[in-house]
PDB file of C-alpha atoms in Angstrom:
ATOM      1  CA  MET F1079     281.557 224.267 102.537  1.00 90.00           C
ATOM      2  CA  HIS F1080     280.025 221.173 103.673  1.00 94.00           C
ATOM      3  CA  ARG F1081     278.151 220.832 107.422  1.00 95.00           C
ATOM      4  CA  LEU F1082     278.207 217.023 108.021  1.00 97.00           C
ATOM      5  CA  PHE F1083     277.211 214.399 110.579  1.00 98.00           C
ATOM      6  CA  VAL F1084     277.015 210.440 110.670  1.00 98.00           C
ATOM      7  CA  ALA F1085     273.913 209.121 112.170  1.00 98.00           C
ATOM      8  CA  LEU F1086     271.720 206.165 112.332  1.00 98.00           C
ATOM      9  CA  ARG F1087     268.003 206.647 110.843  1.00 98.00           C
ATOM     10  CA  PRO F1088     265.332 205.071 112.485  1.00 97.00           C
ATOM     11  CA  PRO F1089     263.206 202.780 110.811  1.00 97.00           C
ATOM     12  CA  ARG F1090     259.626 203.637 109.808  1.00 96.00           C
ATOM     13  CA  PRO F1091     257.756 202.259 112.699  1.00 95.00           C
ATOM     14  CA  MET F1092     260.118 203.859 115.276  1.00 96.00           C
ATOM     15  CA  ARG F1093     259.768 206.960 113.614  1.00 96.00           C
ATOM     16  CA  GLU F1094     255.882 206.630 113.418  1.00 95.00           C
ATOM     17  CA  ALA F1095     256.099 205.863 117.277  1.00 94.00           C
ATOM     18  CA  LEU F1096     258.044 208.931 117.893  1.00 94.00           C
ATOM     19  CA  LEU F1097     255.925 211.486 115.890  1.00 94.00           C
ATOM     20  CA  ALA F1098     252.853 209.851 117.851  1.00 90.00           C
ATOM     21  CA  ALA F1099     254.335 211.017 121.043  1.00 87.00           C
ATOM     22  CA  MET F1100     254.952 214.490 120.049  1.00 89.00           C
ATOM     23  CA  GLY F1101     252.516 217.664 121.259  1.00 81.00           C
ATOM     24  CA  ASP F1102     251.461 219.352 124.145  1.00 78.00           C
ATOM     25  CA  VAL F1103     254.522 221.463 124.833  1.00 82.00           C
ATOM     26  CA  PRO F1104     254.398 225.007 124.456  1.00 80.00           C
ATOM     27  CA  GLY F1105     257.180 226.796 122.606  1.00 81.00           C
ATOM     28  CA  ALA F1106     258.813 223.492 121.211  1.00 86.00           C
ATOM     29  CA  ARG F1107     259.792 222.943 117.879  1.00 88.00           C
ATOM     30  CA  TRP F1108     259.055 219.418 116.795  1.00 91.00           C
ATOM     31  CA  GLN F1109     261.310 217.802 114.707  1.00 94.00           C
ATOM     32  CA  ASP F1110     259.491 216.286 111.505  1.00 93.00           C
ATOM     33  CA  ASP F1111     260.025 212.930 110.149  1.00 96.00           C
ATOM     34  CA  ASP F1112     262.868 213.818 108.032  1.00 94.00           C
ATOM     35  CA  GLN F1113     264.832 215.115 110.798  1.00 95.00           C
ATOM     36  CA  LEU F1114     264.575 212.029 113.008  1.00 97.00           C
ATOM     37  CA  HIS F1115     267.743 210.337 113.581  1.00 98.00           C
ATOM     38  CA  LEU F1116     270.435 209.182 116.106  1.00 98.00           C
ATOM     39  CA  THR F1117     273.948 211.132 115.883  1.00 97.00           C
ATOM     40  CA  LEU F1118     277.026 208.990 115.969  1.00 98.00           C
ATOM     41  CA  ARG F1119     279.093 211.809 115.195  1.00 97.00           C
ATOM     42  CA  PHE F1120     278.742 215.439 114.375  1.00 96.00           C
ATOM     43  CA  ILE F1121     281.652 216.649 111.929  1.00 97.00           C
ATOM     44  CA  GLY F1122     280.746 219.989 111.181  1.00 95.00           C
ATOM     45  CA  GLU F1123     281.890 222.402 108.370  1.00 95.00           C
ATOM     46  CA  VAL F1124     284.604 220.645 105.941  1.00 96.00           C
ATOM     47  CA  ASP F1125     285.855 221.785 102.550  1.00 94.00           C
ATOM     48  CA  ARG F1126     284.920 219.338  99.670  1.00 95.00           C
ATOM     49  CA  HIS F1127     288.316 217.661  99.714  1.00 95.00           C
ATOM     50  CA  VAL F1128     287.955 216.733 103.540  1.00 96.00           C
ATOM     51  CA  ALA F1129     284.148 215.626 102.743  1.00 96.00           C
ATOM     52  CA  GLU F1130     285.559 213.295 100.279  1.00 96.00           C
ATOM     53  CA  ASP F1131     288.016 211.641 102.512  1.00 96.00           C
ATOM     54  CA  VAL F1132     285.417 211.198 105.203  1.00 97.00           C
ATOM     55  CA  ALA F1133     282.651 209.742 102.803  1.00 97.00           C
ATOM     56  CA  ALA F1134     285.642 207.265 101.723  1.00 97.00           C
ATOM     57  CA  THR F1135     287.083 206.511 105.234  1.00 97.00           C
ATOM     58  CA  LEU F1136     283.445 205.641 106.621  1.00 98.00           C
ATOM     59  CA  GLY F1137     283.217 203.093 103.957  1.00 97.00           C
ATOM     60  CA  ALA F1138     286.047 201.034 105.786  1.00 96.00           C
ATOM     61  CA  VAL F1139     283.950 200.805 108.802  1.00 98.00           C
ATOM     62  CA  SER F1140     282.921 197.204 109.661  1.00 97.00           C
ATOM     63  CA  HIS F1141     280.014 196.791 112.566  1.00 98.00           C
ATOM     64  CA  PRO F1142     277.462 194.085 112.752  1.00 98.00           C
ATOM     65  CA  GLY F1143     273.636 195.221 112.655  1.00 98.00           C
ATOM     66  CA  PHE F1144     271.655 195.540 115.655  1.00 98.00           C
ATOM     67  CA  ASP F1145     268.355 196.236 117.535  1.00 98.00           C
ATOM     68  CA  LEU F1146     267.628 199.373 119.433  1.00 97.00           C
ATOM     69  CA  ARG F1147     264.283 200.013 121.603  1.00 96.00           C
ATOM     70  CA  LEU F1148     262.848 203.486 122.477  1.00 95.00           C
ATOM     71  CA  ASN F1149     262.907 203.599 125.963  1.00 91.00           C
ATOM     72  CA  GLY F1150     261.495 206.855 127.222  1.00 88.00           C
ATOM     73  CA  VAL F1151     262.068 210.745 126.781  1.00 89.00           C
ATOM     74  CA  LYS F1152     264.346 212.779 128.781  1.00 88.00           C
ATOM     75  CA  SER F1153     265.675 216.595 128.356  1.00 85.00           C
ATOM     76  CA  PHE F1154     268.958 218.336 128.008  1.00 85.00           C
ATOM     77  CA  GLU F1155     269.656 221.410 129.689  1.00 79.00           C
ATOM     78  CA  ARG F1156     272.241 224.132 128.691  1.00 78.00           C
ATOM     79  CA  LYS F1157     273.022 226.726 131.103  1.00 76.00           C
ATOM     80  CA  GLY F1158     270.133 226.114 133.185  1.00 72.00           C
ATOM     81  CA  ARG F1159     267.458 226.136 130.531  1.00 77.00           C
ATOM     82  CA  ILE F1160     265.951 223.254 128.783  1.00 81.00           C
ATOM     83  CA  ASP F1161     267.460 223.203 125.397  1.00 84.00           C
ATOM     84  CA  ASN F1162     265.714 220.004 123.964  1.00 89.00           C
ATOM     85  CA  ILE F1163     263.650 216.899 124.537  1.00 91.00           C
ATOM     86  CA  TRP F1164     264.918 213.292 123.229  1.00 94.00           C
ATOM     87  CA  ALA F1165     264.297 209.857 122.771  1.00 94.00           C
ATOM     88  CA  SER F1166     266.451 207.421 124.638  1.00 94.00           C
ATOM     89  CA  VAL F1167     267.150 204.101 123.245  1.00 96.00           C
ATOM     90  CA  THR F1168     268.479 200.859 124.561  1.00 95.00           C
ATOM     91  CA  PRO F1169     270.647 198.786 124.702  1.00 95.00           C
ATOM     92  CA  HIS F1170     273.644 201.055 124.353  1.00 95.00           C
ATOM     93  CA  ALA F1171     276.609 198.453 123.912  1.00 97.00           C
ATOM     94  CA  ASP F1172     276.090 198.453 120.301  1.00 97.00           C
ATOM     95  CA  VAL F1173     275.492 201.785 119.475  1.00 97.00           C
ATOM     96  CA  ARG F1174     278.797 202.829 121.338  1.00 97.00           C
ATOM     97  CA  SER F1175     280.674 200.343 119.833  1.00 98.00           C
ATOM     98  CA  LEU F1176     279.463 201.773 116.249  1.00 98.00           C
ATOM     99  CA  HIS F1177     280.300 205.102 117.608  1.00 98.00           C
ATOM    100  CA  ALA F1178     283.967 204.270 118.373  1.00 97.00           C
ATOM    101  CA  ALA F1179     284.285 202.540 115.261  1.00 98.00           C
ATOM    102  CA  VAL F1180     283.084 205.724 113.274  1.00 98.00           C
ATOM    103  CA  THR F1181     285.117 207.912 115.464  1.00 97.00           C
ATOM    104  CA  ALA F1182     288.339 205.669 114.520  1.00 97.00           C
ATOM    105  CA  ALA F1183     287.369 205.959 110.942  1.00 97.00           C
ATOM    106  CA  LEU F1184     286.756 209.873 110.669  1.00 97.00           C
ATOM    107  CA  ALA F1185     290.454 210.420 112.904  1.00 97.00           C
ATOM    108  CA  ARG F1186     292.085 208.615 110.173  1.00 95.00           C
ATOM    109  CA  ALA F1187     290.339 211.358 107.853  1.00 94.00           C
ATOM    110  CA  GLY F1188     291.956 214.108 109.964  1.00 95.00           C
ATOM    111  CA  ILE F1189     288.710 214.866 112.137  1.00 96.00           C
ATOM    112  CA  ALA F1190     289.498 215.462 115.603  1.00 93.00           C
ATOM    113  CA  PRO F1191     287.693 213.562 118.339  1.00 90.00           C
ATOM    114  CA  ASP F1192     284.620 214.824 120.019  1.00 91.00           C
ATOM    115  CA  THR F1193     285.502 216.006 123.459  1.00 91.00           C
ATOM    116  CA  ARG F1194     281.698 215.636 124.706  1.00 90.00           C
ATOM    117  CA  ALA F1195     280.447 212.381 126.133  1.00 93.00           C
ATOM    118  CA  PHE F1196     278.324 210.358 123.700  1.00 96.00           C
ATOM    119  CA  VAL F1197     274.686 209.828 124.917  1.00 95.00           C
ATOM    120  CA  PRO F1198     272.854 207.857 122.310  1.00 97.00           C
ATOM    121  CA  HIS F1199     269.451 209.621 121.906  1.00 97.00           C
ATOM    122  CA  ILE F1200     266.922 210.823 119.101  1.00 97.00           C
ATOM    123  CA  THR F1201     265.802 214.458 119.495  1.00 95.00           C
ATOM    124  CA  ILE F1202     262.322 215.045 119.151  1.00 94.00           C
ATOM    125  CA  ALA F1203     262.217 218.846 120.200  1.00 91.00           C
ATOM    126  CA  ARG F1204     264.112 221.999 120.696  1.00 88.00           C
ATOM    127  CA  PHE F1205     263.526 225.177 122.173  1.00 84.00           C
ATOM    128  CA  SER F1206     265.000 228.725 121.402  1.00 75.00           C
ATOM    129  CA  ARG F1207     266.044 230.921 123.981  1.00 67.00           C
ATOM    130  CA  GLY F1208     263.158 232.506 125.353  1.00 61.00           C
ATOM    131  CA  THR F1209     260.737 229.707 124.667  1.00 59.00           C
ATOM    132  CA  GLU F1210     262.054 226.815 126.907  1.00 54.00           C
ATOM    133  CA  PRO F1211     259.133 225.373 128.786  1.00 58.00           C
ATOM    134  CA  THR F1212     258.419 226.589 132.395  1.00 57.00           C
ATOM    135  CA  GLY F1213     257.462 224.161 134.857  1.00 57.00           C
ATOM    136  CA  THR F1214     257.706 220.336 134.413  1.00 59.00           C
ATOM    137  CA  LEU F1215     257.598 218.892 131.350  1.00 64.00           C
ATOM    138  CA  PRO F1216     254.845 216.147 130.656  1.00 63.00           C
ATOM    139  CA  MET F1217     257.072 213.220 129.779  1.00 66.00           C
ATOM    140  CA  GLU F1218     254.444 210.372 130.632  1.00 67.00           C
ATOM    141  CA  GLN F1219     252.478 212.002 127.814  1.00 69.00           C
ATOM    142  CA  LEU F1220     255.444 212.197 125.591  1.00 73.00           C
ATOM    143  CA  TRP F1221     256.564 208.571 126.273  1.00 77.00           C
ATOM    144  CA  PRO F1222     256.846 206.976 123.089  1.00 76.00           C
ATOM    145  CA  ALA F1223     255.806 203.361 122.546  1.00 82.00           C
ATOM    146  CA  PRO F1224     258.418 200.912 123.378  1.00 87.00           C
ATOM    147  CA  VAL F1225     259.378 200.005 119.587  1.00 93.00           C
ATOM    148  CA  GLU F1226     262.189 197.748 118.779  1.00 96.00           C
ATOM    149  CA  ALA F1227     263.737 198.011 115.329  1.00 96.00           C
ATOM    150  CA  HIS F1228     266.987 196.474 113.494  1.00 97.00           C
ATOM    151  CA  PHE F1229     269.562 198.841 112.285  1.00 98.00           C
ATOM    152  CA  ASP F1230     271.501 197.589 109.384  1.00 98.00           C
ATOM    153  CA  HIS F1231     273.089 200.653 108.155  1.00 98.00           C
ATOM    154  CA  PHE F1232     274.315 204.083 109.065  1.00 98.00           C
ATOM    155  CA  LEU F1233     274.459 207.433 107.061  1.00 98.00           C
ATOM    156  CA  LEU F1234     276.683 210.508 106.160  1.00 98.00           C
ATOM    157  CA  TYR F1235     274.382 213.480 106.300  1.00 98.00           C
ATOM    158  CA  GLU F1236     274.888 217.095 105.000  1.00 97.00           C
ATOM    159  CA  SER F1237     272.880 219.807 107.282  1.00 95.00           C
ATOM    160  CA  SER F1238     271.865 223.002 105.758  1.00 92.00           C
ATOM    161  CA  LEU F1239     270.671 225.480 108.064  1.00 84.00           C
ATOM    162  CA  GLY F1240     267.625 227.770 107.388  1.00 80.00           C
ATOM    163  CA  ALA F1241     265.178 230.146 108.970  1.00 75.00           C
ATOM    164  CA  THR F1242     262.909 227.416 109.839  1.00 71.00           C
ATOM    165  CA  GLY F1243     265.737 225.407 110.992  1.00 74.00           C
ATOM    166  CA  ALA F1244     268.148 222.827 109.901  1.00 82.00           C
ATOM    167  CA  SER F1245     267.235 220.250 106.866  1.00 90.00           C
ATOM    168  CA  TYR F1246     269.286 216.999 106.416  1.00 95.00           C
ATOM    169  CA  ALA F1247     270.092 215.292 103.120  1.00 96.00           C
ATOM    170  CA  ALA F1248     271.789 211.798 103.251  1.00 97.00           C
ATOM    171  CA  VAL F1249     274.884 211.826 100.879  1.00 96.00           C
ATOM    172  CA  ALA F1250     276.022 208.401 101.548  1.00 98.00           C
ATOM    173  CA  ARG F1251     274.879 205.017 103.180  1.00 98.00           C
ATOM    174  CA  TYR F1252     277.032 202.444 104.898  1.00 98.00           C
ATOM    175  CA  ARG F1253     275.989 198.904 105.311  1.00 98.00           C
ATOM    176  CA  LEU F1254     276.265 197.182 108.859  1.00 98.00           C
ATOM    177  CA  GLY F1255     276.699 193.704 109.058  1.00 89.00           C
TER     178      GLY F1255
END
């Protein structure tokens, strides 16, 4: 089985700004450079034949490249506890348009649509149950530099879960523009 997702890989200057902003939150498991991405669509576990269909159909996605800018830090909650910290990006129109194109392509490969709302973001820290922060997060301290970057491709990733978290390997690259 292959655990797949489609994502944008931030260019180096954007990743460096995110890495520089990390720290000083007890219990946070900070993402490393190899883990930084903006998920366009999580696919999940599929067999080899479906993985091949997904890789082929994503090759038909046509979308222009675009610029995104880091725009602050926020957190998601799950069941009343902070689950992760993430960096927002702006503007949303182009990345939402690419998300829609990827979703349509995946539907042609037999992948059911995701029922969750799409929120363009880059996760920078995660919390395990029982290690979530208490009190107020130091969001101003975590605010990344407002780096802007051009995105000219997206990637199909395979994710492997291990004792220390997930590791990601790009298995295909698709040009934008």
